[in-house]
Amino acid sequence: MRHLISPLDFTTEELDQLFDLAADIERDPQKYAHVCEGKILATCFYEPSTRTRLSFESAMTRLGGKVIGFSDANSSSAAKGESVSDTIRVISCYADICAIRHPKEGAATVASSKALIPVVNAGDGGHQHPTQTLTDLLTIRSLKGRLGNFTIGLCGDLKFGRTVHSLIHALVRYENVNFIFISPEELRIPDYITDMLKEKGISYQEVIRLEDVLPELDLLYMTRVQKERFFNEEDYVRLKDFYILTPEKMELAGDDMLVLHPLPRVNEIDVAVDEDPRAAYFKQAQYGVYVRMALIMTLLNLAN
Ligand code: NCD
């Protein structure tokens, strides 16, 4: 039985197969409308979410399966003190596959060690968010036509942003990816990630001003400042509007630079940028459904 806890749980070859399947689903969704009939997905969300939970639910529903779950820890037995391990043992009796989001780093790993069904990490604290990474990779592959040979700027909350951490881990496996980390000093990328890059001999730059590097980028990955992971409100208020991507700043960027964002957006991208053909974040949300459909099929052994 397979789980998806980290983006590295799949080899790049396996990811290619997954993305080929997702692309086929995009071409002909009707072909897959009954693949998961009789199967049940449980979504266990101990932390707020719109996109991730609903895109999982949409994915399973579009495959003809059914969905059960909770979207608030307070409405589950966690409120009575039940452990994640016990909850997942029980969910294993009710569902065929489970997507779990939890505020604690490592919660999905614990769940997978006790589960009798495939577990998908839908975000564990500030640690990893592998299905967002699959979404990001599929978006890049579909819209850029390649994974590798590009310069990507990651901008915003690089300290707490789990989507950033997961994406970097996934991208280091592709050829010639040049990283530019754009953040205020307080929200710099964690040392464990720069150490990993150094160890692998992968070059990266760290800068504070977005404007300085915009012309060099093939991809700009914007992120929101992760309010819920701050220890005090004052720091959040000071940093939340540090970056605001505007149509004026977009003039500094190349004609085929794509703007990605895992969403939700707060203030970091002016809504006027949405009209720019380089803004790819809503398409990215659509790819999130195709890739989760492909993932559910793969983990349930229904892909071949
Ligand atoms: C991200 C997350 O939950 O980490 N959202 C998402 O799943 N699309 C990004 C965020 O919350 O900023």
PDB file of C-alpha atoms and ligand atoms in Angstrom:
ATOM      1  CA  MET A   1       0.000   0.000   0.000  1.00  0.00           C
ATOM      2  CA  ARG A   2       1.252   3.446  -0.937  1.00  0.00           C
ATOM      3  CA  HIS A   3       0.857   6.836   0.690  1.00  0.00           C
ATOM      4  CA  LEU A   4       1.800  10.357  -0.388  1.00  0.00           C
ATOM      5  CA  ILE A   5       3.436  12.112   2.539  1.00  0.00           C
ATOM      6  CA  SER A   6       6.267  13.952   0.786  1.00  0.00           C
ATOM      7  CA  PRO A   7       6.627  14.850  -2.897  1.00  0.00           C
ATOM      8  CA  LEU A   8       9.686  12.587  -2.912  1.00  0.00           C
ATOM      9  CA  ASP A   9       7.521   9.513  -2.297  1.00  0.00           C
ATOM     10  CA  PHE A  10       7.170   9.283  -6.088  1.00  0.00           C
ATOM     11  CA  THR A  11      10.135   9.040  -8.438  1.00  0.00           C
ATOM     12  CA  THR A  12      10.286  11.556 -11.295  1.00  0.00           C
ATOM     13  CA  GLU A  13       9.316   8.721 -13.681  1.00  0.00           C
ATOM     14  CA  GLU A  14       6.262   7.938 -11.550  1.00  0.00           C
ATOM     15  CA  LEU A  15       5.411  11.629 -11.495  1.00  0.00           C
ATOM     16  CA  ASP A  16       5.619  11.722 -15.297  1.00  0.00           C
ATOM     17  CA  GLN A  17       3.101   8.884 -15.459  1.00  0.00           C
ATOM     18  CA  LEU A  18       0.857  10.687 -12.991  1.00  0.00           C
ATOM     19  CA  PHE A  19       1.042  13.914 -15.016  1.00  0.00           C
ATOM     20  CA  ASP A  20       0.372  12.034 -18.273  1.00  0.00           C
ATOM     21  CA  LEU A  21      -2.733  10.590 -16.657  1.00  0.00           C
ATOM     22  CA  ALA A  22      -3.767  14.051 -15.372  1.00  0.00           C
ATOM     23  CA  ALA A  23      -3.304  15.462 -18.883  1.00  0.00           C
ATOM     24  CA  ASP A  24      -5.471  12.694 -20.313  1.00  0.00           C
ATOM     25  CA  ILE A  25      -8.137  13.428 -17.688  1.00  0.00           C
ATOM     26  CA  GLU A  26      -8.016  17.089 -18.750  1.00  0.00           C
ATOM     27  CA  ARG A  27      -8.507  16.052 -22.409  1.00  0.00           C
ATOM     28  CA  ASP A  28     -11.348  13.634 -21.790  1.00  0.00           C
ATOM     29  CA  PRO A  29     -12.810  13.782 -18.260  1.00  0.00           C
ATOM     30  CA  GLN A  30     -15.846  11.758 -19.281  1.00  0.00           C
ATOM     31  CA  LYS A  31     -13.640   8.706 -19.801  1.00  0.00           C
ATOM     32  CA  TYR A  32     -12.891   8.709 -16.062  1.00  0.00           C
ATOM     33  CA  ALA A  33     -16.359   9.533 -14.735  1.00  0.00           C
ATOM     34  CA  HIS A  34     -16.993   6.057 -13.263  1.00  0.00           C
ATOM     35  CA  VAL A  35     -13.487   4.840 -12.421  1.00  0.00           C
ATOM     36  CA  CYS A  36     -13.971   5.167  -8.642  1.00  0.00           C
ATOM     37  CA  GLU A  37     -17.564   4.004  -8.390  1.00  0.00           C
ATOM     38  CA  GLY A  38     -18.035   2.236  -5.053  1.00  0.00           C
ATOM     39  CA  LYS A  39     -14.951   3.884  -3.520  1.00  0.00           C
ATOM     40  CA  ILE A  40     -14.971   6.339  -0.619  1.00  0.00           C
ATOM     41  CA  LEU A  41     -12.537   9.156   0.119  1.00  0.00           C
ATOM     42  CA  ALA A  42     -12.333  10.494   3.700  1.00  0.00           C
ATOM     43  CA  THR A  43     -11.156  14.079   4.109  1.00  0.00           C
ATOM     44  CA  CYS A  44      -9.920  14.676   7.665  1.00  0.00           C
ATOM     45  CA  PHE A  45      -9.136  18.365   7.993  1.00  0.00           C
ATOM     46  CA  TYR A  46      -7.947  19.602  11.383  1.00  0.00           C
ATOM     47  CA  GLU A  47      -7.028  22.976   9.856  1.00  0.00           C
ATOM     48  CA  PRO A  48      -8.920  25.420   7.624  1.00  0.00           C
ATOM     49  CA  SER A  49      -8.910  24.865   3.872  1.00  0.00           C
ATOM     50  CA  THR A  50     -11.045  25.703   0.879  1.00  0.00           C
ATOM     51  CA  ARG A  51      -9.124  24.604  -2.183  1.00  0.00           C
ATOM     52  CA  THR A  52      -7.361  21.521  -0.957  1.00  0.00           C
ATOM     53  CA  ARG A  53     -10.378  19.899   0.670  1.00  0.00           C
ATOM     54  CA  LEU A  54     -12.844  20.863  -2.018  1.00  0.00           C
ATOM     55  CA  SER A  55     -10.466  19.933  -4.821  1.00  0.00           C
ATOM     56  CA  PHE A  56     -10.064  16.476  -3.266  1.00  0.00           C
ATOM     57  CA  GLU A  57     -13.823  16.177  -2.921  1.00  0.00           C
ATOM     58  CA  SER A  58     -14.378  17.425  -6.446  1.00  0.00           C
ATOM     59  CA  ALA A  59     -11.723  15.006  -7.748  1.00  0.00           C
ATOM     60  CA  MET A  60     -13.314  11.958  -6.073  1.00  0.00           C
ATOM     61  CA  THR A  61     -16.811  13.012  -7.106  1.00  0.00           C
ATOM     62  CA  ARG A  62     -15.706  13.510 -10.727  1.00  0.00           C
ATOM     63  CA  LEU A  63     -14.291   9.977 -10.648  1.00  0.00           C
ATOM     64  CA  GLY A  64     -17.695   8.647  -9.592  1.00  0.00           C
ATOM     65  CA  GLY A  65     -16.674   7.966  -5.972  1.00  0.00           C
ATOM     66  CA  LYS A  66     -18.114   9.276  -2.728  1.00  0.00           C
ATOM     67  CA  VAL A  67     -16.720  11.486   0.014  1.00  0.00           C
ATOM     68  CA  ILE A  68     -17.057  11.560   3.807  1.00  0.00           C
ATOM     69  CA  GLY A  69     -15.129  13.584   6.364  1.00  0.00           C
ATOM     70  CA  PHE A  70     -14.843  16.601   8.598  1.00  0.00           C
ATOM     71  CA  SER A  71     -13.520  20.070   7.949  1.00  0.00           C
ATOM     72  CA  ASP A  72     -13.074  21.240  11.498  1.00  0.00           C
ATOM     73  CA  ALA A  73     -11.225  19.456  14.293  1.00  0.00           C
ATOM     74  CA  ASN A  74     -13.853  20.700  16.750  1.00  0.00           C
ATOM     75  CA  SER A  75     -16.545  18.720  15.008  1.00  0.00           C
ATOM     76  CA  SER A  76     -14.487  15.492  15.180  1.00  0.00           C
ATOM     77  CA  SER A  77     -13.541  13.338  18.160  1.00  0.00           C
ATOM     78  CA  ALA A  78     -10.228  15.199  18.314  1.00  0.00           C
ATOM     79  CA  ALA A  79     -12.253  17.615  20.431  1.00  0.00           C
ATOM     80  CA  LYS A  80     -12.792  14.733  22.898  1.00  0.00           C
ATOM     81  CA  GLY A  81      -9.076  14.004  22.954  1.00  0.00           C
ATOM     82  CA  GLU A  82      -8.824  11.209  20.384  1.00  0.00           C
ATOM     83  CA  SER A  83      -5.363  10.765  18.845  1.00  0.00           C
ATOM     84  CA  VAL A  84      -4.704  10.968  15.106  1.00  0.00           C
ATOM     85  CA  SER A  85      -3.548   7.338  15.235  1.00  0.00           C
ATOM     86  CA  ASP A  86      -6.863   6.129  16.627  1.00  0.00           C
ATOM     87  CA  THR A  87      -8.891   8.319  14.289  1.00  0.00           C
ATOM     88  CA  ILE A  88      -7.110   6.944  11.234  1.00  0.00           C
ATOM     89  CA  ARG A  89      -7.535   3.317  12.383  1.00  0.00           C
ATOM     90  CA  VAL A  90     -11.243   3.952  12.553  1.00  0.00           C
ATOM     91  CA  ILE A  91     -11.411   5.879   9.273  1.00  0.00           C
ATOM     92  CA  SER A  92      -9.708   2.861   7.660  1.00  0.00           C
ATOM     93  CA  CYS A  93     -12.920   0.931   8.366  1.00  0.00           C
ATOM     94  CA  TYR A  94     -15.087   3.569   6.686  1.00  0.00           C
ATOM     95  CA  ALA A  95     -13.147   4.685   3.610  1.00  0.00           C
ATOM     96  CA  ASP A  96     -10.779   3.413   0.906  1.00  0.00           C
ATOM     97  CA  ILE A  97      -8.413   6.407   0.920  1.00  0.00           C
ATOM     98  CA  CYS A  98      -7.877   9.370   3.239  1.00  0.00           C
ATOM     99  CA  ALA A  99      -6.604  12.931   2.797  1.00  0.00           C
ATOM    100  CA  ILE A 100      -5.474  14.495   6.060  1.00  0.00           C
ATOM    101  CA  ARG A 101      -4.516  18.070   6.963  1.00  0.00           C
ATOM    102  CA  HIS A 102      -3.151  18.784  10.412  1.00  0.00           C
ATOM    103  CA  PRO A 103      -1.425  21.735  12.125  1.00  0.00           C
ATOM    104  CA  LYS A 104       1.347  19.487  13.490  1.00  0.00           C
ATOM    105  CA  GLU A 105       4.398  18.636  11.391  1.00  0.00           C
ATOM    106  CA  GLY A 106       4.608  14.871  10.956  1.00  0.00           C
ATOM    107  CA  ALA A 107       0.914  14.168  11.660  1.00  0.00           C
ATOM    108  CA  ALA A 108       0.390  12.611   8.231  1.00  0.00           C
ATOM    109  CA  THR A 109       3.391  10.336   8.737  1.00  0.00           C
ATOM    110  CA  VAL A 110       1.952   9.143  12.039  1.00  0.00           C
ATOM    111  CA  ALA A 111      -1.415   8.598  10.370  1.00  0.00           C
ATOM    112  CA  SER A 112       0.118   6.601   7.526  1.00  0.00           C
ATOM    113  CA  SER A 113       1.938   4.318   9.954  1.00  0.00           C
ATOM    114  CA  LYS A 114      -1.379   3.250  11.503  1.00  0.00           C
ATOM    115  CA  ALA A 115      -3.639   3.377   8.475  1.00  0.00           C
ATOM    116  CA  LEU A 116      -4.955   0.367   6.612  1.00  0.00           C
ATOM    117  CA  ILE A 117      -5.726   2.565   3.594  1.00  0.00           C
ATOM    118  CA  PRO A 118      -3.603   4.988   1.499  1.00  0.00           C
ATOM    119  CA  VAL A 119      -3.045   8.313   3.267  1.00  0.00           C
ATOM    120  CA  VAL A 120      -2.406  11.579   1.468  1.00  0.00           C
ATOM    121  CA  ASN A 121      -0.776  14.432   3.331  1.00  0.00           C
ATOM    122  CA  ALA A 122      -2.894  17.479   2.552  1.00  0.00           C
ATOM    123  CA  GLY A 123      -0.596  19.740   4.586  1.00  0.00           C
ATOM    124  CA  ASP A 124       1.177  19.161   7.897  1.00  0.00           C
ATOM    125  CA  GLY A 125       1.898  22.411   9.718  1.00  0.00           C
ATOM    126  CA  GLY A 126       4.667  24.443   8.111  1.00  0.00           C
ATOM    127  CA  HIS A 127       6.300  21.272   6.801  1.00  0.00           C
ATOM    128  CA  GLN A 128       5.016  19.812   3.520  1.00  0.00           C
ATOM    129  CA  HIS A 129       2.088  20.045   1.157  1.00  0.00           C
ATOM    130  CA  PRO A 130       2.793  17.438  -1.534  1.00  0.00           C
ATOM    131  CA  THR A 131      -0.495  17.613  -3.452  1.00  0.00           C
ATOM    132  CA  GLN A 132      -0.023  21.363  -3.884  1.00  0.00           C
ATOM    133  CA  THR A 133       3.414  20.505  -5.256  1.00  0.00           C
ATOM    134  CA  LEU A 134       1.914  18.015  -7.705  1.00  0.00           C
ATOM    135  CA  THR A 135      -0.482  20.782  -8.740  1.00  0.00           C
ATOM    136  CA  ASP A 136       2.395  23.238  -9.185  1.00  0.00           C
ATOM    137  CA  LEU A 137       4.475  20.767 -11.199  1.00  0.00           C
ATOM    138  CA  LEU A 138       1.577  19.833 -13.469  1.00  0.00           C
ATOM    139  CA  THR A 139       0.837  23.538 -14.031  1.00  0.00           C
ATOM    140  CA  ILE A 140       4.458  24.250 -14.942  1.00  0.00           C
ATOM    141  CA  ARG A 141       4.681  21.193 -17.179  1.00  0.00           C
ATOM    142  CA  SER A 142       1.413  22.008 -18.945  1.00  0.00           C
ATOM    143  CA  LEU A 143       1.911  25.747 -19.397  1.00  0.00           C
ATOM    144  CA  LYS A 144       5.700  25.919 -19.836  1.00  0.00           C
ATOM    145  CA  GLY A 145       6.030  22.604 -21.610  1.00  0.00           C
ATOM    146  CA  ARG A 146       8.920  21.478 -19.420  1.00  0.00           C
ATOM    147  CA  LEU A 147      10.026  20.677 -15.892  1.00  0.00           C
ATOM    148  CA  GLY A 148      13.556  22.020 -15.578  1.00  0.00           C
ATOM    149  CA  ASN A 149      15.698  24.567 -17.398  1.00  0.00           C
ATOM    150  CA  PHE A 150      14.146  27.617 -15.806  1.00  0.00           C
ATOM    151  CA  THR A 151      14.664  30.294 -13.195  1.00  0.00           C
ATOM    152  CA  ILE A 152      11.975  30.346 -10.529  1.00  0.00           C
ATOM    153  CA  GLY A 153      11.494  33.165  -8.043  1.00  0.00           C
ATOM    154  CA  LEU A 154       9.754  32.163  -4.822  1.00  0.00           C
ATOM    155  CA  CYS A 155       8.408  35.229  -3.086  1.00  0.00           C
ATOM    156  CA  GLY A 156       6.808  36.036   0.262  1.00  0.00           C
ATOM    157  CA  ASP A 157       6.696  33.890   3.364  1.00  0.00           C
ATOM    158  CA  LEU A 158       9.461  31.411   2.642  1.00  0.00           C
ATOM    159  CA  LYS A 159       9.871  30.592   6.321  1.00  0.00           C
ATOM    160  CA  PHE A 160       6.419  29.237   7.119  1.00  0.00           C
ATOM    161  CA  GLY A 161       5.115  28.499   3.608  1.00  0.00           C
ATOM    162  CA  ARG A 162       4.884  24.728   3.347  1.00  0.00           C
ATOM    163  CA  THR A 163       4.000  24.873  -0.356  1.00  0.00           C
ATOM    164  CA  VAL A 164       7.373  26.522  -0.978  1.00  0.00           C
ATOM    165  CA  HIS A 165       9.248  23.904   1.046  1.00  0.00           C
ATOM    166  CA  SER A 166       7.573  21.046  -0.788  1.00  0.00           C
ATOM    167  CA  LEU A 167       8.043  22.604  -4.210  1.00  0.00           C
ATOM    168  CA  ILE A 168      11.771  23.178  -3.725  1.00  0.00           C
ATOM    169  CA  HIS A 169      12.274  19.568  -2.621  1.00  0.00           C
ATOM    170  CA  ALA A 170      10.485  18.403  -5.743  1.00  0.00           C
ATOM    171  CA  LEU A 171      12.238  20.767  -8.173  1.00  0.00           C
ATOM    172  CA  VAL A 172      15.799  19.881  -7.157  1.00  0.00           C
ATOM    173  CA  ARG A 173      15.316  16.573  -8.962  1.00  0.00           C
ATOM    174  CA  TYR A 174      15.003  18.322 -12.341  1.00  0.00           C
ATOM    175  CA  GLU A 175      17.843  19.660 -14.508  1.00  0.00           C
ATOM    176  CA  ASN A 176      19.024  23.223 -14.364  1.00  0.00           C
ATOM    177  CA  VAL A 177      16.515  24.813 -12.012  1.00  0.00           C
ATOM    178  CA  ASN A 178      17.796  28.120 -10.749  1.00  0.00           C
ATOM    179  CA  PHE A 179      16.195  29.331  -7.509  1.00  0.00           C
ATOM    180  CA  ILE A 180      15.785  32.946  -6.439  1.00  0.00           C
ATOM    181  CA  PHE A 181      14.353  33.365  -2.945  1.00  0.00           C
ATOM    182  CA  ILE A 182      12.647  36.713  -2.436  1.00  0.00           C
ATOM    183  CA  SER A 183      11.647  37.483   1.128  1.00  0.00           C
ATOM    184  CA  PRO A 184      12.077  39.932   3.981  1.00  0.00           C
ATOM    185  CA  GLU A 185      14.881  38.990   6.355  1.00  0.00           C
ATOM    186  CA  GLU A 186      12.412  37.665   8.966  1.00  0.00           C
ATOM    187  CA  LEU A 187      10.749  35.282   6.509  1.00  0.00           C
ATOM    188  CA  ARG A 188      13.842  33.806   4.893  1.00  0.00           C
ATOM    189  CA  ILE A 189      13.918  30.263   3.603  1.00  0.00           C
ATOM    190  CA  PRO A 190      14.882  27.877   6.450  1.00  0.00           C
ATOM    191  CA  ASP A 191      18.511  26.790   6.760  1.00  0.00           C
ATOM    192  CA  TYR A 192      17.649  23.120   6.360  1.00  0.00           C
ATOM    193  CA  ILE A 193      16.570  23.908   2.806  1.00  0.00           C
ATOM    194  CA  THR A 194      19.576  26.048   1.866  1.00  0.00           C
ATOM    195  CA  ASP A 195      21.820  23.376   3.444  1.00  0.00           C
ATOM    196  CA  MET A 196      20.163  20.769   1.233  1.00  0.00           C
ATOM    197  CA  LEU A 197      20.729  22.959  -1.852  1.00  0.00           C
ATOM    198  CA  LYS A 198      24.391  23.496  -0.932  1.00  0.00           C
ATOM    199  CA  GLU A 199      24.889  19.789  -0.399  1.00  0.00           C
ATOM    200  CA  LYS A 200      23.495  19.054  -3.829  1.00  0.00           C
ATOM    201  CA  GLY A 201      25.559  21.827  -5.424  1.00  0.00           C
ATOM    202  CA  ILE A 202      22.443  23.690  -6.581  1.00  0.00           C
ATOM    203  CA  SER A 203      22.843  27.433  -6.928  1.00  0.00           C
ATOM    204  CA  TYR A 204      20.396  29.876  -5.400  1.00  0.00           C
ATOM    205  CA  GLN A 205      20.196  33.585  -4.612  1.00  0.00           C
ATOM    206  CA  GLU A 206      18.432  35.319  -1.751  1.00  0.00           C
ATOM    207  CA  VAL A 207      17.149  38.834  -2.340  1.00  0.00           C
ATOM    208  CA  ILE A 208      14.785  41.242  -0.651  1.00  0.00           C
ATOM    209  CA  ARG A 209      13.502  43.359  -3.570  1.00  0.00           C
ATOM    210  CA  LEU A 210      11.195  41.649  -6.061  1.00  0.00           C
ATOM    211  CA  GLU A 211      11.724  44.381  -8.671  1.00  0.00           C
ATOM    212  CA  ASP A 212      15.456  43.610  -8.861  1.00  0.00           C
ATOM    213  CA  VAL A 213      14.951  40.065 -10.120  1.00  0.00           C
ATOM    214  CA  LEU A 214      11.644  40.157 -12.009  1.00  0.00           C
ATOM    215  CA  PRO A 215      13.276  40.478 -15.466  1.00  0.00           C
ATOM    216  CA  GLU A 216      15.263  37.248 -14.889  1.00  0.00           C
ATOM    217  CA  LEU A 217      12.350  35.004 -13.980  1.00  0.00           C
ATOM    218  CA  ASP A 218      10.596  32.336 -16.018  1.00  0.00           C
ATOM    219  CA  LEU A 219       8.267  31.626 -13.110  1.00  0.00           C
ATOM    220  CA  LEU A 220       7.213  33.717 -10.139  1.00  0.00           C
ATOM    221  CA  TYR A 221       5.696  31.757  -7.254  1.00  0.00           C
ATOM    222  CA  MET A 222       3.940  34.203  -4.941  1.00  0.00           C
ATOM    223  CA  THR A 223       2.817  33.242  -1.442  1.00  0.00           C
ATOM    224  CA  ARG A 224       0.816  34.840   1.326  1.00  0.00           C
ATOM    225  CA  VAL A 225       2.298  35.653   4.711  1.00  0.00           C
ATOM    226  CA  GLN A 226       1.155  32.716   6.886  1.00  0.00           C
ATOM    227  CA  LYS A 227      -0.679  34.611   9.605  1.00  0.00           C
ATOM    228  CA  GLU A 228      -1.662  31.503  11.574  1.00  0.00           C
ATOM    229  CA  ARG A 229       1.990  30.507  12.139  1.00  0.00           C
ATOM    230  CA  PHE A 230       3.116  33.843  13.623  1.00  0.00           C
ATOM    231  CA  PHE A 231       3.747  34.148  17.314  1.00  0.00           C
ATOM    232  CA  ASN A 232       2.620  37.759  17.502  1.00  0.00           C
ATOM    233  CA  GLU A 233       0.165  39.900  15.610  1.00  0.00           C
ATOM    234  CA  GLU A 234       2.566  42.865  15.447  1.00  0.00           C
ATOM    235  CA  ASP A 235       5.109  41.008  13.309  1.00  0.00           C
ATOM    236  CA  TYR A 236       2.372  39.801  11.001  1.00  0.00           C
ATOM    237  CA  VAL A 237       0.957  43.303  10.532  1.00  0.00           C
ATOM    238  CA  ARG A 238       4.436  44.658   9.795  1.00  0.00           C
ATOM    239  CA  LEU A 239       5.201  42.009   7.182  1.00  0.00           C
ATOM    240  CA  LYS A 240       1.877  41.194   5.565  1.00  0.00           C
ATOM    241  CA  ASP A 241       2.049  43.799   2.798  1.00  0.00           C
ATOM    242  CA  PHE A 242       5.785  43.578   2.180  1.00  0.00           C
ATOM    243  CA  TYR A 243       5.172  42.402  -1.400  1.00  0.00           C
ATOM    244  CA  ILE A 244       2.320  43.469  -3.596  1.00  0.00           C
ATOM    245  CA  LEU A 245       2.573  42.428  -7.229  1.00  0.00           C
ATOM    246  CA  THR A 246       0.959  45.136  -9.372  1.00  0.00           C
ATOM    247  CA  PRO A 247       0.474  45.639 -13.143  1.00  0.00           C
ATOM    248  CA  GLU A 248       3.322  48.210 -12.999  1.00  0.00           C
ATOM    249  CA  LYS A 249       5.724  45.654 -11.549  1.00  0.00           C
ATOM    250  CA  MET A 250       4.576  43.105 -14.128  1.00  0.00           C
ATOM    251  CA  GLU A 251       5.967  45.441 -16.790  1.00  0.00           C
ATOM    252  CA  LEU A 252       9.443  44.546 -15.536  1.00  0.00           C
ATOM    253  CA  ALA A 253       8.852  40.852 -16.206  1.00  0.00           C
ATOM    254  CA  GLY A 254       9.338  38.925 -19.446  1.00  0.00           C
ATOM    255  CA  ASP A 255       6.419  38.249 -21.802  1.00  0.00           C
ATOM    256  CA  ASP A 256       6.290  34.587 -20.949  1.00  0.00           C
ATOM    257  CA  MET A 257       6.949  34.717 -17.214  1.00  0.00           C
ATOM    258  CA  LEU A 258       4.125  32.906 -15.436  1.00  0.00           C
ATOM    259  CA  VAL A 259       2.767  33.971 -12.059  1.00  0.00           C
ATOM    260  CA  LEU A 260       1.768  31.081  -9.815  1.00  0.00           C
ATOM    261  CA  HIS A 261       0.200  31.215  -6.350  1.00  0.00           C
ATOM    262  CA  PRO A 262      -1.142  28.287  -4.311  1.00  0.00           C
ATOM    263  CA  LEU A 263      -3.962  30.567  -3.089  1.00  0.00           C
ATOM    264  CA  PRO A 264      -5.587  31.889  -0.942  1.00  0.00           C
ATOM    265  CA  ARG A 265      -4.379  35.325  -1.950  1.00  0.00           C
ATOM    266  CA  VAL A 266      -4.577  38.076   0.627  1.00  0.00           C
ATOM    267  CA  ASN A 267      -2.916  41.278  -0.617  1.00  0.00           C
ATOM    268  CA  GLU A 268       0.214  40.042  -2.321  1.00  0.00           C
ATOM    269  CA  ILE A 269      -1.201  40.125  -5.851  1.00  0.00           C
ATOM    270  CA  ASP A 270      -3.258  43.116  -6.896  1.00  0.00           C
ATOM    271  CA  VAL A 271      -6.514  41.882  -8.465  1.00  0.00           C
ATOM    272  CA  ALA A 272      -5.692  43.954 -11.560  1.00  0.00           C
ATOM    273  CA  VAL A 273      -2.927  41.412 -12.316  1.00  0.00           C
ATOM    274  CA  ASP A 274      -5.643  38.736 -12.802  1.00  0.00           C
ATOM    275  CA  GLU A 275      -6.319  40.157 -16.281  1.00  0.00           C
ATOM    276  CA  ASP A 276      -2.684  39.689 -17.307  1.00  0.00           C
ATOM    277  CA  PRO A 277      -2.302  36.592 -19.536  1.00  0.00           C
ATOM    278  CA  ARG A 278       0.764  35.659 -17.488  1.00  0.00           C
ATOM    279  CA  ALA A 279      -1.362  35.218 -14.346  1.00  0.00           C
ATOM    280  CA  ALA A 280      -1.728  31.440 -14.093  1.00  0.00           C
ATOM    281  CA  TYR A 281      -3.011  30.967 -10.520  1.00  0.00           C
ATOM    282  CA  PHE A 282      -6.628  30.216 -11.344  1.00  0.00           C
ATOM    283  CA  LYS A 283      -5.600  27.737 -14.033  1.00  0.00           C
ATOM    284  CA  GLN A 284      -3.327  26.237 -11.397  1.00  0.00           C
ATOM    285  CA  ALA A 285      -6.385  25.612  -9.180  1.00  0.00           C
ATOM    286  CA  GLN A 286      -8.001  23.748 -12.085  1.00  0.00           C
ATOM    287  CA  TYR A 287      -4.897  21.588 -12.549  1.00  0.00           C
ATOM    288  CA  GLY A 288      -5.193  20.761  -8.839  1.00  0.00           C
ATOM    289  CA  VAL A 289      -8.363  18.801  -9.543  1.00  0.00           C
ATOM    290  CA  TYR A 290      -6.888  16.843 -12.483  1.00  0.00           C
ATOM    291  CA  VAL A 291      -3.770  15.930 -10.544  1.00  0.00           C
ATOM    292  CA  ARG A 292      -5.755  14.810  -7.491  1.00  0.00           C
ATOM    293  CA  MET A 293      -7.960  12.673  -9.740  1.00  0.00           C
ATOM    294  CA  ALA A 294      -4.816  11.062 -11.145  1.00  0.00           C
ATOM    295  CA  LEU A 295      -3.394  10.614  -7.635  1.00  0.00           C
ATOM    296  CA  ILE A 296      -6.532   8.990  -6.206  1.00  0.00           C
ATOM    297  CA  MET A 297      -6.613   6.566  -9.150  1.00  0.00           C
ATOM    298  CA  THR A 298      -2.921   5.779  -8.751  1.00  0.00           C
ATOM    299  CA  LEU A 299      -3.072   5.146  -4.988  1.00  0.00           C
ATOM    300  CA  LEU A 300      -6.172   2.989  -5.401  1.00  0.00           C
ATOM    301  CA  ASN A 301      -4.421   0.972  -8.141  1.00  0.00           C
ATOM    302  CA  LEU A 302      -6.994   2.028 -10.683  1.00  0.00           C
ATOM    303  CA  ALA A 303      -4.613   3.841 -13.002  1.00  0.00           C
ATOM    304  CA  ASN A 304      -3.838   0.985 -15.375  1.00  0.00           C
TER     305      ASN A 304
HETATM  306  C1  NCD B   1      -1.730  26.626   0.895  1.00  0.00           C
HETATM  307  C2  NCD B   1      -1.575  25.909   2.227  1.00  0.00           C
HETATM  308  O1  NCD B   1      -2.574  25.486   2.806  1.00  0.00           O
HETATM  309  O2  NCD B   1      -0.444  25.748   2.639  1.00  0.00           O
HETATM  310  N1  NCD B   1      -3.036  26.628   0.423  1.00  0.00           N
HETATM  311  C3  NCD B   1      -3.441  25.639  -0.387  1.00  0.00           C
HETATM  312  O3  NCD B   1      -3.486  24.494  -0.010  1.00  0.00           O
HETATM  313  N2  NCD B   1      -3.722  25.953  -1.654  1.00  0.00           N
HETATM  314  C4  NCD B   1      -1.159  27.968   0.887  1.00  0.00           C
HETATM  315  C5  NCD B   1      -1.594  28.927   1.946  1.00  0.00           C
HETATM  316  O4  NCD B   1      -2.444  28.625   2.782  1.00  0.00           O
HETATM  317  O5  NCD B   1      -1.062  30.032   1.912  1.00  0.00           O
END
